Coordinates of N, CA and C and ligand atoms in Angstrom, one line a residue:
M1 N 125.5 84.2 101.8 CA 126.4 84.7 103.2 C 126.3 86.1 103.5
P2 N 125.9 86.6 104.5 CA 125.9 88.1 104.7 C 127.5 88.4 104.9
T3 N 127.8 89.7 104.7 CA 129.2 90.1 104.9 C 129.3 90.0 106.5
R4 N 130.5 89.5 106.9 CA 130.7 89.4 108.3 C 131.2 90.7 108.9
M5 N 130.5 91.0 110.0 CA 130.9 92.2 110.8 C 132.5 91.9 111.1
R6 N 133.3 92.9 110.7 CA 134.8 92.5 111.1 C 135.1 92.8 112.5
L7 N 135.6 91.6 113.1 CA 136.0 91.7 114.5 C 137.4 92.5 114.4
T8 N 138.1 92.1 113.4 CA 139.5 92.7 113.1 C 139.8 92.9 111.9
D9 N 140.5 93.9 111.6 CA 141.0 94.2 110.2 C 142.4 93.7 109.9
I10 N 142.8 92.8 110.9 CA 144.1 92.4 110.8 C 144.4 91.5 109.6
D11 N 145.3 91.7 108.7 CA 145.4 90.8 107.6 C 146.6 90.0 107.9
L12 N 146.4 88.7 108.4 CA 147.6 87.8 108.8 C 148.5 87.5 107.7
L13 N 148.1 87.5 106.4 CA 148.9 87.1 105.3 C 149.8 88.3 105.2
E14 N 149.5 89.5 105.4 CA 150.4 90.6 105.0 C 151.2 90.7 106.3
T15 N 150.7 90.4 107.4 CA 151.7 90.5 108.7 C 152.7 89.5 108.3
L16 N 152.5 88.4 108.0 CA 153.3 87.2 108.0 C 154.3 87.5 106.8
S17 N 154.0 88.3 105.9 CA 154.9 88.4 104.7 C 156.0 89.3 105.0
S18 N 155.9 90.0 106.2 CA 157.1 90.9 106.6 C 158.3 90.1 107.1
P19 N 159.4 90.4 106.8 CA 160.8 89.5 107.0 C 160.9 89.1 108.4
E20 N 160.5 89.9 109.5 CA 160.5 89.5 110.7 C 159.7 88.4 111.2
Y21 N 158.9 87.9 110.3 CA 158.0 86.8 110.6 C 158.3 85.5 109.8
D22 N 159.5 85.6 109.0 CA 160.0 84.5 108.2 C 160.0 83.1 109.0
K23 N 160.4 83.4 110.4 CA 160.7 82.2 111.3 C 159.6 81.5 111.3
F24 N 158.4 82.2 111.3 CA 157.1 81.6 111.7 C 156.5 80.9 110.2
L25 N 156.8 81.6 109.0 CA 156.3 81.1 107.8 C 157.1 79.8 107.4
E26 N 158.4 79.7 107.9 CA 159.1 78.6 107.5 C 158.5 77.4 107.9
K27 N 157.8 77.4 109.0 CA 157.1 76.2 109.7 C 155.8 76.0 109.0
F28 N 155.4 76.6 108.0 CA 154.1 76.3 107.3 C 154.4 75.5 106.2
Q29 N 153.6 74.7 105.7 CA 153.8 74.0 104.6 C 152.7 74.4 103.6
E30 N 152.9 74.7 102.2 CA 152.0 75.1 101.6 C 151.2 73.9 100.8
H31 N 150.1 73.8 100.6 CA 149.4 72.9 99.8 C 148.3 73.3 99.1
R32 N 148.1 72.9 97.8 CA 147.0 73.3 96.8 C 145.9 72.4 96.8
F33 N 144.8 72.9 96.7 CA 143.6 71.9 96.3 C 142.8 72.6 95.1
S34 N 142.3 71.7 94.2 CA 141.4 72.3 93.2 C 140.0 72.5 93.7
R35 N 139.3 73.0 93.0 CA 137.7 73.3 93.4 C 137.1 72.0 93.6
K36 N 136.4 72.1 94.7 CA 135.5 70.9 95.1 C 136.3 69.7 95.9
A37 N 137.7 69.8 95.8 CA 138.5 68.9 96.5 C 138.3 69.0 98.2
I38 N 138.4 68.0 98.7 CA 138.0 67.8 100.2 C 139.5 68.1 100.7
L39 N 139.6 69.0 101.6 CA 140.9 69.2 102.3 C 141.1 68.3 103.3
F40 N 140.3 68.2 104.4 CA 140.4 67.3 105.4 C 139.1 66.8 105.8
S41 N 138.8 65.6 106.3 CA 137.8 65.1 106.8 C 137.9 64.7 108.4
P42 N 136.6 64.5 109.0 CA 136.8 64.2 110.4 C 137.6 63.1 110.8
N43 N 137.6 62.0 110.0 CA 138.2 60.9 110.3 C 139.8 60.8 110.0
D44 N 140.2 62.0 109.7 CA 141.8 61.9 109.2 C 142.7 61.8 110.3
E45 N 142.3 62.1 111.6 CA 143.0 61.9 112.8 C 144.3 62.9 113.0
K46 N 144.4 63.7 112.0 CA 145.4 64.7 112.0 C 145.2 65.7 113.0
N47 N 146.3 66.4 113.5 CA 146.0 67.6 114.4 C 146.8 68.8 113.9
L48 N 146.3 69.5 112.8 CA 147.0 70.5 112.2 C 146.1 71.8 112.3
V49 N 146.7 72.9 112.2 CA 146.1 74.0 112.1 C 146.5 74.8 110.6
F50 N 145.5 75.3 109.7 CA 145.9 76.0 108.5 C 145.3 77.1 108.3
L51 N 146.1 78.0 107.5 CA 145.8 79.3 107.3 C 145.4 79.4 105.7
V52 N 144.3 80.0 105.2 CA 143.9 80.0 104.0 C 144.8 81.3 103.5
K53 N 145.5 80.8 102.3 CA 146.4 81.8 101.7 C 145.6 82.4 100.6
S54 N 144.8 81.6 99.8 CA 144.1 82.2 98.8 C 142.8 81.1 98.5
G55 N 141.8 81.7 97.9 CA 140.6 80.8 97.6 C 139.6 80.8 98.7
K56 N 138.7 79.7 98.5 CA 137.6 79.8 99.6 C 137.4 78.4 100.1
V57 N 137.2 78.2 101.5 CA 136.9 76.7 102.0 C 135.6 76.7 102.7
R58 N 134.9 75.9 102.5 CA 133.5 75.5 103.0 C 134.0 74.5 104.2
V59 N 133.4 74.9 105.3 CA 133.4 74.1 106.6 C 132.0 73.6 106.7
Y60 N 131.7 72.2 106.7 CA 130.5 71.5 106.9 C 130.4 70.4 107.6
L61 N 129.2 70.0 108.1 CA 129.0 68.7 108.7 C 128.2 68.1 107.6
A62 N 128.4 66.7 107.6 CA 127.6 65.9 106.6 C 127.2 64.6 107.2
Y63 N 125.9 64.3 107.2 CA 125.3 63.1 107.7 C 124.4 62.6 106.8
E64 N 124.8 61.5 106.2 CA 124.0 60.8 105.2 C 123.8 61.6 104.0
D65 N 122.5 62.1 103.6 CA 122.4 62.7 102.5 C 122.4 64.3 102.8
K66 N 122.5 64.5 104.2 CA 122.2 66.1 104.6 C 123.7 66.8 104.9
E67 N 123.7 68.0 104.4 CA 125.1 68.9 104.7 C 124.6 70.1 105.4
F68 N 125.4 70.5 106.3 CA 125.0 71.9 106.9 C 126.5 72.6 106.9
T69 N 126.2 73.6 106.2 CA 127.7 74.5 106.2 C 127.6 75.4 107.6
L70 N 128.9 75.4 108.0 CA 129.0 76.1 109.3 C 129.7 77.4 109.2
S71 N 130.5 77.5 108.1 CA 131.5 78.6 107.8 C 132.0 78.6 106.5
I72 N 132.4 79.7 105.9 CA 133.1 80.0 104.8 C 134.3 80.6 104.9
L73 N 135.3 80.1 104.9 CA 136.8 80.6 105.2 C 137.3 81.4 104.0
E74 N 137.8 82.5 104.2 CA 138.5 83.2 103.2 C 139.9 83.5 103.3
A75 N 140.6 84.1 102.5 CA 142.1 84.3 102.5 C 142.3 84.8 104.0
G76 N 143.2 84.4 104.7 CA 143.6 85.2 106.2 C 142.9 84.3 107.3
D77 N 141.9 83.5 107.0 CA 141.1 82.8 108.1 C 142.1 81.6 108.4
I78 N 141.8 81.1 109.7 CA 142.5 80.0 110.2 C 141.6 79.1 110.5
Y79 N 141.7 77.8 110.5 CA 141.0 76.5 110.9 C 141.8 75.4 111.3
S80 N 141.3 74.3 111.9 CA 142.0 73.2 112.3 C 141.3 72.1 111.6
T81 N 142.0 70.8 111.9 CA 141.5 69.6 111.4 C 141.1 68.7 112.5
H82 N 141.1 69.3 113.8 CA 140.6 68.3 114.9 C 139.1 68.6 115.2
T83 N 138.5 69.1 114.3 CA 137.0 69.3 114.5 C 136.1 68.1 113.6
R84 N 134.8 68.1 114.1 CA 134.0 67.1 113.4 C 133.5 67.7 112.2
A85 N 134.0 68.7 111.5 CA 133.4 69.1 110.2 C 134.6 68.8 109.1
F86 N 133.9 68.6 107.9 CA 134.7 68.5 106.6 C 135.0 70.0 106.2
T87 N 136.3 70.0 105.4 CA 136.6 71.1 104.6 C 136.7 70.9 103.3
Q88 N 136.2 71.7 102.4 CA 136.1 71.5 101.1 C 136.4 72.9 100.3
A89 N 137.4 72.7 99.3 CA 137.8 74.0 98.5 C 136.4 74.3 97.7
M90 N 136.1 75.7 97.6 CA 135.0 76.0 96.8 C 135.6 76.5 95.5
E91 N 136.6 77.0 95.5 CA 137.4 77.3 94.2 C 138.8 76.9 94.6
D92 N 139.6 77.0 93.6 CA 141.1 76.4 93.7 C 141.8 77.2 94.8
T93 N 142.2 76.7 95.8 CA 142.6 77.1 97.0 C 144.1 76.7 97.4
T94 N 144.7 77.6 98.2 CA 146.2 77.3 98.6 C 146.0 77.6 100.1
I95 N 146.6 76.5 100.9 CA 146.6 76.8 102.3 C 148.0 76.5 102.9
L96 N 148.2 77.1 104.0 CA 149.4 76.9 104.8 C 149.2 76.3 106.0
V97 N 149.9 75.0 106.0 CA 149.4 74.1 107.3 C 150.7 74.0 108.1
T98 N 150.4 73.8 109.5 CA 151.5 73.6 110.6 C 150.8 72.7 111.5
D99 N 151.5 72.0 112.5 CA 150.8 71.3 113.5 C 150.4 72.1 114.6
V100 N 149.6 71.6 115.5 CA 149.1 72.5 116.5 C 150.1 72.8 117.6
R101 N 151.0 71.9 117.9 CA 152.1 72.3 118.7 C 152.7 73.6 118.4
N102 N 153.2 73.6 117.1 CA 154.0 74.8 116.5 C 153.0 76.0 116.6
F103 N 151.6 75.9 116.3 CA 150.8 76.8 116.4 C 150.7 77.5 117.7
Q104 N 150.8 76.7 118.8 CA 150.7 77.2 120.0 C 151.7 78.1 120.5
K105 N 153.0 77.8 119.8 CA 154.1 78.8 119.9 C 153.8 80.1 119.1
I106 N 153.4 79.9 118.0 CA 153.1 81.1 117.1 C 152.2 82.0 118.0
I107 N 151.0 81.5 118.3 CA 149.9 82.3 118.9 C 150.5 83.1 120.1
A108 N 151.4 82.4 120.9 CA 152.0 83.1 122.0 C 152.8 84.5 121.6
E109 N 153.2 84.3 120.3 CA 154.3 85.4 120.0 C 153.3 86.6 119.1
L110 N 152.4 86.0 118.4 CA 151.5 86.8 117.5 C 150.2 86.8 118.0
P111 N 149.6 87.7 118.8 CA 148.3 87.5 119.2 C 147.3 87.7 118.2
A112 N 147.6 88.2 117.1 CA 146.8 88.3 116.0 C 146.1 87.1 115.6
F113 N 146.9 86.0 115.6 CA 146.2 84.7 115.3 C 145.1 84.3 116.2
G114 N 145.2 84.6 117.5 CA 144.0 84.3 118.4 C 142.9 85.2 117.9
L115 N 143.1 86.4 117.5 CA 141.9 87.3 117.1 C 141.2 86.7 116.0
I116 N 141.9 86.3 114.9 CA 141.3 85.6 113.9 C 140.7 84.4 114.2
M117 N 141.1 83.6 115.1 CA 140.4 82.4 115.6 C 139.1 82.5 116.2
V118 N 139.1 83.8 117.1 CA 137.8 84.2 117.6 C 136.9 84.6 116.5
K119 N 137.2 85.4 115.4 CA 136.3 85.6 114.5 C 135.9 84.4 113.7
V120 N 136.7 83.5 113.3 CA 136.2 82.2 112.8 C 135.4 81.5 113.4
L121 N 135.7 81.2 114.9 CA 134.8 80.5 115.7 C 133.4 81.2 115.9
G122 N 133.4 82.6 115.9 CA 132.2 83.1 116.2 C 131.3 83.0 114.9
D123 N 131.7 83.0 113.6 CA 131.0 82.7 112.7 C 130.4 81.3 112.7
L124 N 131.2 80.4 113.1 CA 130.9 79.0 113.2 C 129.9 78.8 114.2
L125 N 129.9 79.6 115.3 CA 128.9 79.5 116.3 C 127.6 80.2 115.9
K126 N 127.6 81.3 115.1 CA 126.4 81.9 114.8 C 125.7 81.0 113.7
N127 N 126.4 80.3 112.8 CA 125.7 79.4 111.8 C 125.2 78.2 112.6
S128 N 125.9 77.7 113.6 CA 125.5 76.5 114.4 C 124.2 76.8 115.0
I129 N 124.1 78.1 115.6 CA 122.8 78.3 116.3 C 121.6 78.5 115.2
T130 N 121.8 78.9 114.1 CA 120.9 79.0 113.0 C 120.5 77.5 112.7
I131 N 121.4 76.8 112.7 CA 121.1 75.2 112.3 C 120.3 74.6 113.4
I132 N 120.8 74.7 114.7 CA 120.1 74.2 115.9 C 118.6 74.6 115.8
N133 N 118.4 76.0 115.6 CA 117.0 76.5 115.6 C 116.2 75.9 114.3
G134 N 116.9 75.7 113.2 CA 116.2 75.0 112.1 C 115.7 73.8 112.5
L135 N 116.5 73.0 113.1 CA 116.3 71.6 113.5 C 115.2 71.5 114.6
V136 N 115.2 72.4 115.4 CA 114.5 72.3 116.7 C 112.9 72.8 116.1
F137 N 112.9 73.8 115.3 CA 111.7 74.3 114.8 C 111.3 74.0 113.3
K138 N 111.8 72.6 113.0 CA 111.8 72.2 111.6 C 110.5 72.3 110.9
D139 N 109.3 71.9 111.6 CA 108.1 72.1 110.9 C 107.7 73.5 110.7
A140 N 107.8 74.4 111.8 CA 107.4 75.7 111.7 C 108.3 76.5 110.6
R141 N 109.5 76.1 110.4 CA 110.5 76.7 109.5 C 110.1 76.5 108.1
L142 N 109.7 75.1 108.0 CA 109.1 74.6 106.7 C 108.0 75.5 106.3
R143 N 107.1 75.6 107.1 CA 105.7 76.3 106.9 C 105.9 77.7 106.7
L144 N 106.8 78.3 107.5 CA 107.1 79.8 107.2 C 107.7 79.9 105.8
A145 N 108.7 79.1 105.5 CA 109.4 79.1 104.1 C 108.3 79.1 103.1
E146 N 107.4 78.1 103.1 CA 106.2 77.9 102.1 C 105.4 79.0 102.0
F147 N 105.2 79.6 103.3 CA 104.1 80.8 103.3 C 105.0 82.0 102.6
L148 N 106.1 82.1 102.7 CA 106.9 83.4 102.3 C 106.8 83.1 100.6
V149 N 107.3 81.8 100.3 CA 107.4 81.7 98.8 C 106.1 81.7 98.2
Q150 N 105.0 81.4 98.7 CA 103.8 81.6 98.1 C 103.4 83.0 98.1
A151 N 103.7 83.8 99.2 CA 103.2 85.3 99.3 C 104.1 85.8 98.2
A152 N 105.3 85.5 97.9 CA 106.3 86.2 96.8 C 105.6 85.9 95.6
K153 N 105.1 84.8 95.3 CA 104.5 84.4 94.0 C 103.2 85.3 93.8
D154 N 102.3 85.4 94.9 CA 101.0 86.1 94.9 C 101.1 87.6 94.8
T155 N 101.8 88.1 95.7 CA 101.9 89.6 96.0 C 103.3 90.2 96.0
G156 N 104.3 89.5 95.7 CA 105.6 89.9 95.8 C 105.8 91.2 94.7
I157 N 106.6 92.1 95.1 CA 106.8 93.2 94.1 C 108.4 93.1 93.9
T158 N 108.7 92.9 92.5 CA 110.0 92.9 92.2 C 110.8 94.2 92.2
V159 N 111.9 94.2 93.1 CA 112.6 95.4 93.4 C 114.0 95.2 93.0
Q160 N 114.9 96.1 93.1 CA 116.3 95.9 92.7 C 117.0 94.8 93.5
Q161 N 116.7 95.1 94.9 CA 117.4 94.1 95.8 C 116.8 92.7 96.0
G162 N 115.6 92.6 95.3 CA 114.9 91.3 95.7 C 113.4 91.2 95.3
I163 N 112.6 90.5 96.2 CA 111.3 90.8 96.1 C 110.6 91.4 97.4
K164 N 110.0 92.5 97.3 CA 109.3 93.2 98.4 C 107.9 92.5 98.7
L165 N 107.7 92.3 99.9 CA 106.6 91.6 100.5 C 105.9 92.5 101.4
E166 N 104.7 93.0 100.8 CA 104.0 94.1 101.9 C 102.9 93.1 102.4
L167 N 103.1 92.4 103.4 CA 102.2 91.5 103.9 C 101.1 92.1 104.6
G168 N 101.4 93.2 105.3 CA 100.4 93.8 106.0 C 100.0 92.8 107.3
L169 N 100.9 92.0 107.7 CA 100.7 91.2 108.6 C 101.8 91.4 109.7
T170 N 101.3 91.2 111.1 CA 102.6 91.2 112.2 C 103.0 89.8 112.3
T171 N 104.1 89.8 113.1 CA 104.7 88.5 113.4 C 103.5 87.7 114.1
E172 N 102.7 88.2 115.0 CA 101.8 87.4 115.6 C 100.8 86.9 114.7
E173 N 100.4 87.8 113.6 CA 99.2 87.2 112.9 C 99.9 86.2 111.7
I174 N 101.2 86.4 111.5 CA 101.8 85.3 110.6 C 101.9 83.9 111.5
A175 N 102.2 84.1 112.6 CA 102.3 82.9 113.5 C 101.0 82.3 113.6
L176 N 99.9 83.0 113.8 CA 98.6 82.5 114.0 C 98.2 81.6 112.8
M177 N 98.7 82.1 111.6 CA 98.4 81.5 110.0 C 99.2 80.2 110.2
L178 N 100.2 80.2 110.6 CA 101.2 79.0 110.4 C 100.9 78.0 111.7
G179 N 100.1 78.3 112.7 CA 99.9 77.4 113.8 C 101.3 77.5 114.6
A180 N 102.1 78.6 114.6 CA 103.2 78.6 115.5 C 103.0 79.7 116.6
T181 N 104.0 79.7 117.6 CA 103.9 81.0 118.5 C 104.7 82.1 117.8
R182 N 104.3 83.1 118.4 CA 104.9 84.4 117.8 C 106.6 84.4 118.1
Q183 N 107.0 83.9 119.4 CA 108.3 83.7 119.6 C 109.0 82.9 118.5
T184 N 108.4 81.7 118.1 CA 109.1 80.8 117.3 C 109.2 81.6 115.9
V185 N 108.1 82.2 115.5 CA 108.3 82.9 114.0 C 109.3 83.9 114.2
S186 N 109.3 84.6 115.4 CA 110.3 85.7 115.6 C 111.8 85.3 115.4
I187 N 112.0 84.1 116.0 CA 113.3 83.5 115.9 C 113.7 83.2 114.7
L188 N 112.7 82.4 113.9 CA 113.0 81.9 112.6 C 113.3 83.3 111.5
L189 N 112.4 84.1 111.8 CA 112.7 85.2 110.8 C 113.9 86.0 111.1
N190 N 114.4 86.1 112.3 CA 115.7 86.4 112.7 C 116.8 85.7 112.1
D191 N 116.6 84.4 112.0 CA 117.5 83.4 111.5 C 117.6 83.6 109.9
L192 N 116.6 83.9 109.3 CA 116.6 84.2 107.9 C 117.3 85.4 107.6
R193 N 117.0 86.3 108.5 CA 117.7 87.6 108.4 C 119.3 87.4 108.6
K194 N 119.5 86.8 109.6 CA 121.1 86.6 109.8 C 121.7 85.8 108.7
S195 N 121.0 84.9 108.0 CA 121.6 84.3 106.9 C 121.4 85.0 105.5
G196 N 121.1 86.2 105.6 CA 120.9 87.0 104.4 C 119.9 86.9 103.4
I197 N 119.0 85.9 103.9 CA 117.8 85.5 103.0 C 116.7 86.5 103.0
L198 N 116.5 87.2 104.0 CA 115.4 88.3 103.9 C 116.0 89.4 104.8
E199 N 115.1 90.5 104.7 CA 115.3 91.7 105.5 C 114.0 92.0 105.8
R200 N 114.0 92.8 107.1 CA 112.7 93.4 107.5 C 112.9 94.9 107.3
V201 N 111.9 95.2 106.4 CA 111.7 96.8 105.9 C 111.1 97.4 107.0
N202 N 109.9 97.1 107.5 CA 109.3 97.7 108.6 C 108.5 96.7 109.3
Q203 N 107.5 97.0 110.3 CA 106.7 96.0 111.0 C 106.1 95.0 110.1
R204 N 105.5 95.5 109.0 CA 104.6 94.5 108.1 C 105.3 94.3 106.7
T205 N 106.4 94.6 106.5 CA 106.9 94.5 105.2 C 108.4 93.9 105.3
L206 N 108.5 92.8 104.4 CA 109.8 92.0 104.3 C 110.4 92.2 102.8
L207 N 111.6 92.0 102.7 CA 112.3 92.1 101.5 C 112.9 90.6 101.4
I208 N 112.5 89.9 100.5 CA 113.2 88.6 100.2 C 114.4 88.8 99.4
K209 N 115.7 88.5 99.8 CA 116.8 88.7 99.3 C 117.3 87.4 98.4
D210 N 116.9 86.3 98.9 CA 117.3 85.0 98.2 C 116.2 84.1 98.0
L211 N 115.3 84.1 97.1 CA 114.0 83.5 96.9 C 114.6 82.0 96.7
K212 N 115.6 81.6 96.1 CA 116.1 80.4 95.6 C 116.3 79.6 97.0
K213 N 117.0 80.1 98.0 CA 117.4 79.7 99.2 C 116.0 79.3 100.1
L214 N 115.1 80.2 100.0 CA 113.8 80.2 100.7 C 113.0 78.9 100.1
Q215 N 113.0 78.8 98.7 CA 112.5 77.6 98.2 C 113.1 76.3 98.5
E216 N 114.4 76.2 98.7 CA 115.0 75.1 99.1 C 114.6 74.8 100.4
I217 N 114.5 75.7 101.4 CA 114.1 75.5 102.8 C 112.6 74.9 102.8
S218 N 111.7 75.5 101.9 CA 110.4 75.0 101.9 C 110.4 73.7 101.4
A219 N 111.4 73.1 100.6 CA 111.4 71.8 100.0 C 112.0 70.9 101.0
G220 N 112.5 71.4 102.1 CA 112.9 70.4 103.2 C 114.5 70.3 103.2
F221 N 115.1 71.2 102.5 CA 116.6 71.2 102.7 C 117.1 72.1 103.8
Ligands
LIG301 C1 146.8 75.9 119.5 C2 146.1 75.3 118.7 C3 144.8 74.5 119.2 C4 144.7 73.6 120.1 C5 145.7 73.2 121.3 C6 143.4 73.2 120.4 C7 142.7 72.3 121.2 C8 141.5 71.7 120.9 C9 141.0 70.6 121.8 C10 141.9 70.0 122.9 C11 139.8 70.3 121.4 C12 138.8 69.4 121.9 C13 139.0 68.1 121.1 C14 138.0 67.0 121.6 O1 136.7 67.4 121.7 O2 138.4 66.0 121.4 C15 139.4 71.4 120.4 C16 138.2 71.4 119.7 C17 137.9 72.3 118.7 N1 138.8 73.2 118.2 FE1 140.7 73.4 118.6 N2 142.8 73.7 119.2 C18 143.4 74.6 118.4 C19 143.3 75.4 117.4 C20 142.0 75.5 116.8 C21 141.6 76.3 115.7 C22 142.9 77.1 115.0 C23 140.4 76.3 115.3 C24 139.7 76.9 114.5 C25 139.7 78.2 114.2 C26 139.9 75.3 116.2 C27 138.7 74.8 116.5 C28 138.2 74.0 117.1 C29 136.8 73.5 117.1 C30 135.6 74.0 116.2 C31 136.5 72.5 118.1 C32 135.3 71.6 118.4 C33 135.5 70.2 117.7 C34 134.3 69.3 117.6 O3 133.7 69.0 118.8 O4 133.9 69.0 116.6 N3 140.9 74.8 117.2 N4 140.5 72.0 120.2

């Protein structure tokens, strides 16, 4: 996961800990979950909003044997239970829960909550677009990942940050090798960059930062 650009440096937990906001905190209930526990699932039919107090929460879609991670929530992030996503504790986690109606009142008085929501939803949207691209360009994505994994084995140079690939190929030339269009390869490389899997050093050189992830993609995950 790449570090998120911070839309806001507001620390909700710190804000809420000041005495003037006691009336808000009073309306939240604390719940603890151990690592791997499911917090909420889409069929819960609850309409709650929660604030992560400590730990990490994975937001994901699950279909049969496939899972798509939409976001990873950290302390201070807000999420809700009325979405089609599951939420799971990635480590021991404590959340503060309130119902949507109460949250509506809070948000009117504390606009910081709205900003945090925009940040969380922005991250969700970013990862959703990457997932859509992956599904739309499924075959090309697989072939690109296979090509990069092979190139890493053949000519990759191990450097501190990962594996440097001096491909000497433009995006257009890679596209020709994969039987895809330049636009498709360009979108897919950009998605891999946004997911923190690789970086573009220059026009013809890539840096693979997460070979394991790339291998998973090439294996069809
Ligand atoms: C005042 C509090 C909130 C209200 C009144 C509210 C209301 C709603 C409503 C009416 C929908 C449409 C549900 C449907 O399609 O049946 C929705 C969807 C959604 N809300 Fe909220 N919401 C609130 C807080 C939040 C928060 C805090 C988050 C996360 C940061 C959030 C994330 C979402 C998402 C991701 C969806 C799309 C659900 C899906 O289609 O799977 N909401 N919300």
